[in-house]
C-alpha angles and dihedrals in degrees: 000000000000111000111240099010094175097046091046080055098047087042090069101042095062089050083059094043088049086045091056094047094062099237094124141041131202110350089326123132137035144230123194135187138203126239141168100304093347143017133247111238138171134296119247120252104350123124128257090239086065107049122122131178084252097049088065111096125230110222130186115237091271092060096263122148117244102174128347148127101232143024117284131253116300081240102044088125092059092047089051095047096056092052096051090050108035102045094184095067123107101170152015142203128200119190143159102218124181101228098039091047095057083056092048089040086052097046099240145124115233103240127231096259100143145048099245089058092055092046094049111035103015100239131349131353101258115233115220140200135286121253150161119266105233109055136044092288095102094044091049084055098058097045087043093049107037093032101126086355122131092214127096104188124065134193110224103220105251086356132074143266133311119186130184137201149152091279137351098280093048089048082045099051086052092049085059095039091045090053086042095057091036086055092042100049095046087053094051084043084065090045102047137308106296115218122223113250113249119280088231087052093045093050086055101045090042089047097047090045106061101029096038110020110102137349115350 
């Protein structure tokens, strides 16, 4: 019997989902999961188009694999390290999205110029280190960087996107909303200087979002 069989399913319905959202190209780009001591991730280098629930690894909390066809994410220590050190994450979301990268390529946070990025991430869009694909660097980026940080979403330096949540779907819907405020600043960076929004008006529409915004 295949171990987590519901969480395998609903795995590979959010890398559709993130598929069908146009933040990755080719086999790029990860989503993890967190389940009782470990977490099911991607497999490395196979196509969207061919994942199945039971494509996805199971992986122990030091990146080990526990059960899988194939061999784990590229960035499954990453993924490991953020889930030792941030217990309260469920999920997280690597991309490569067009928008976000030029800010990481450029070496720059995306600043809280809108509303939507207050709303969503409480301030700027943090910008992290850079670091190596293949150990724990990344992993230790994104703790470093997020760590007592609203935000859920970070820029690697020269990289892509990470994104965190409660769960897969919450650390997905940061990676889109992420791509969407990166697209949307540069835009407004060819039109004119955009200014960033007030502290005092960050802290009310951050505030109003997650504790207001939707069914309660």
């Amino acid at each position: 019997m295949v171990k987590f069989a519901k969480e395998r399913e609903a795995l590979a319905k959010l890398h559709a989902q993130l598929w069908d959202a146009g933040l990755v190209i080719w086999t790029g780009g990860n989503i993890s999961q967190r389940v009782e001591n470990g977490f099911l991730i991607k497999p490395s280098g196979v196509m969207y188009s061919d994942l199945t629930p039971e494509s996805m690894v199971l992986c122990d909390l030091d990146g080990n694999v526990i059960e899988g066809q194939h061999a784990p994410s590229s960035d499954t220590a990453a993924h490991a390290y953020v889930y030792r050190n941030m217990p309260e994450v469920g999920g997280v979301v690597h991309t490569h999205s067009n928008y976000a990268c030029g800010f990481a390529a450029a070496e720059k946070e995306i600043p809280c110029v809108l509303t939507s990025i207050a709303d969503e991430f409480g301030g700027d869009i943090p910008l992290g280190p850079f670091a190596i694909i293949g150990d724990d660097s990344i992993g230790r980026g994104i703790v470093e960087t997020l760590a007592g940080h609203r935000s859920r979403a970070v820029l690697m330096r020269q990289h892509g996107v990470f994104t965190i949540g409660k769960d897969g779907k919450d650390a997905l819907k940061a990676a889109v909303m992420c791509e969407d405020a990166a697209k949307s600043v540069a835009i407004a960076m060819q039109v004119g200087q955009p200014q960033r929004l007030p502290q005092d008006k960050i802290e009310s529409l951050f505030s109003r979002y997650q504790n207001v915004y939707g069914q309660l």
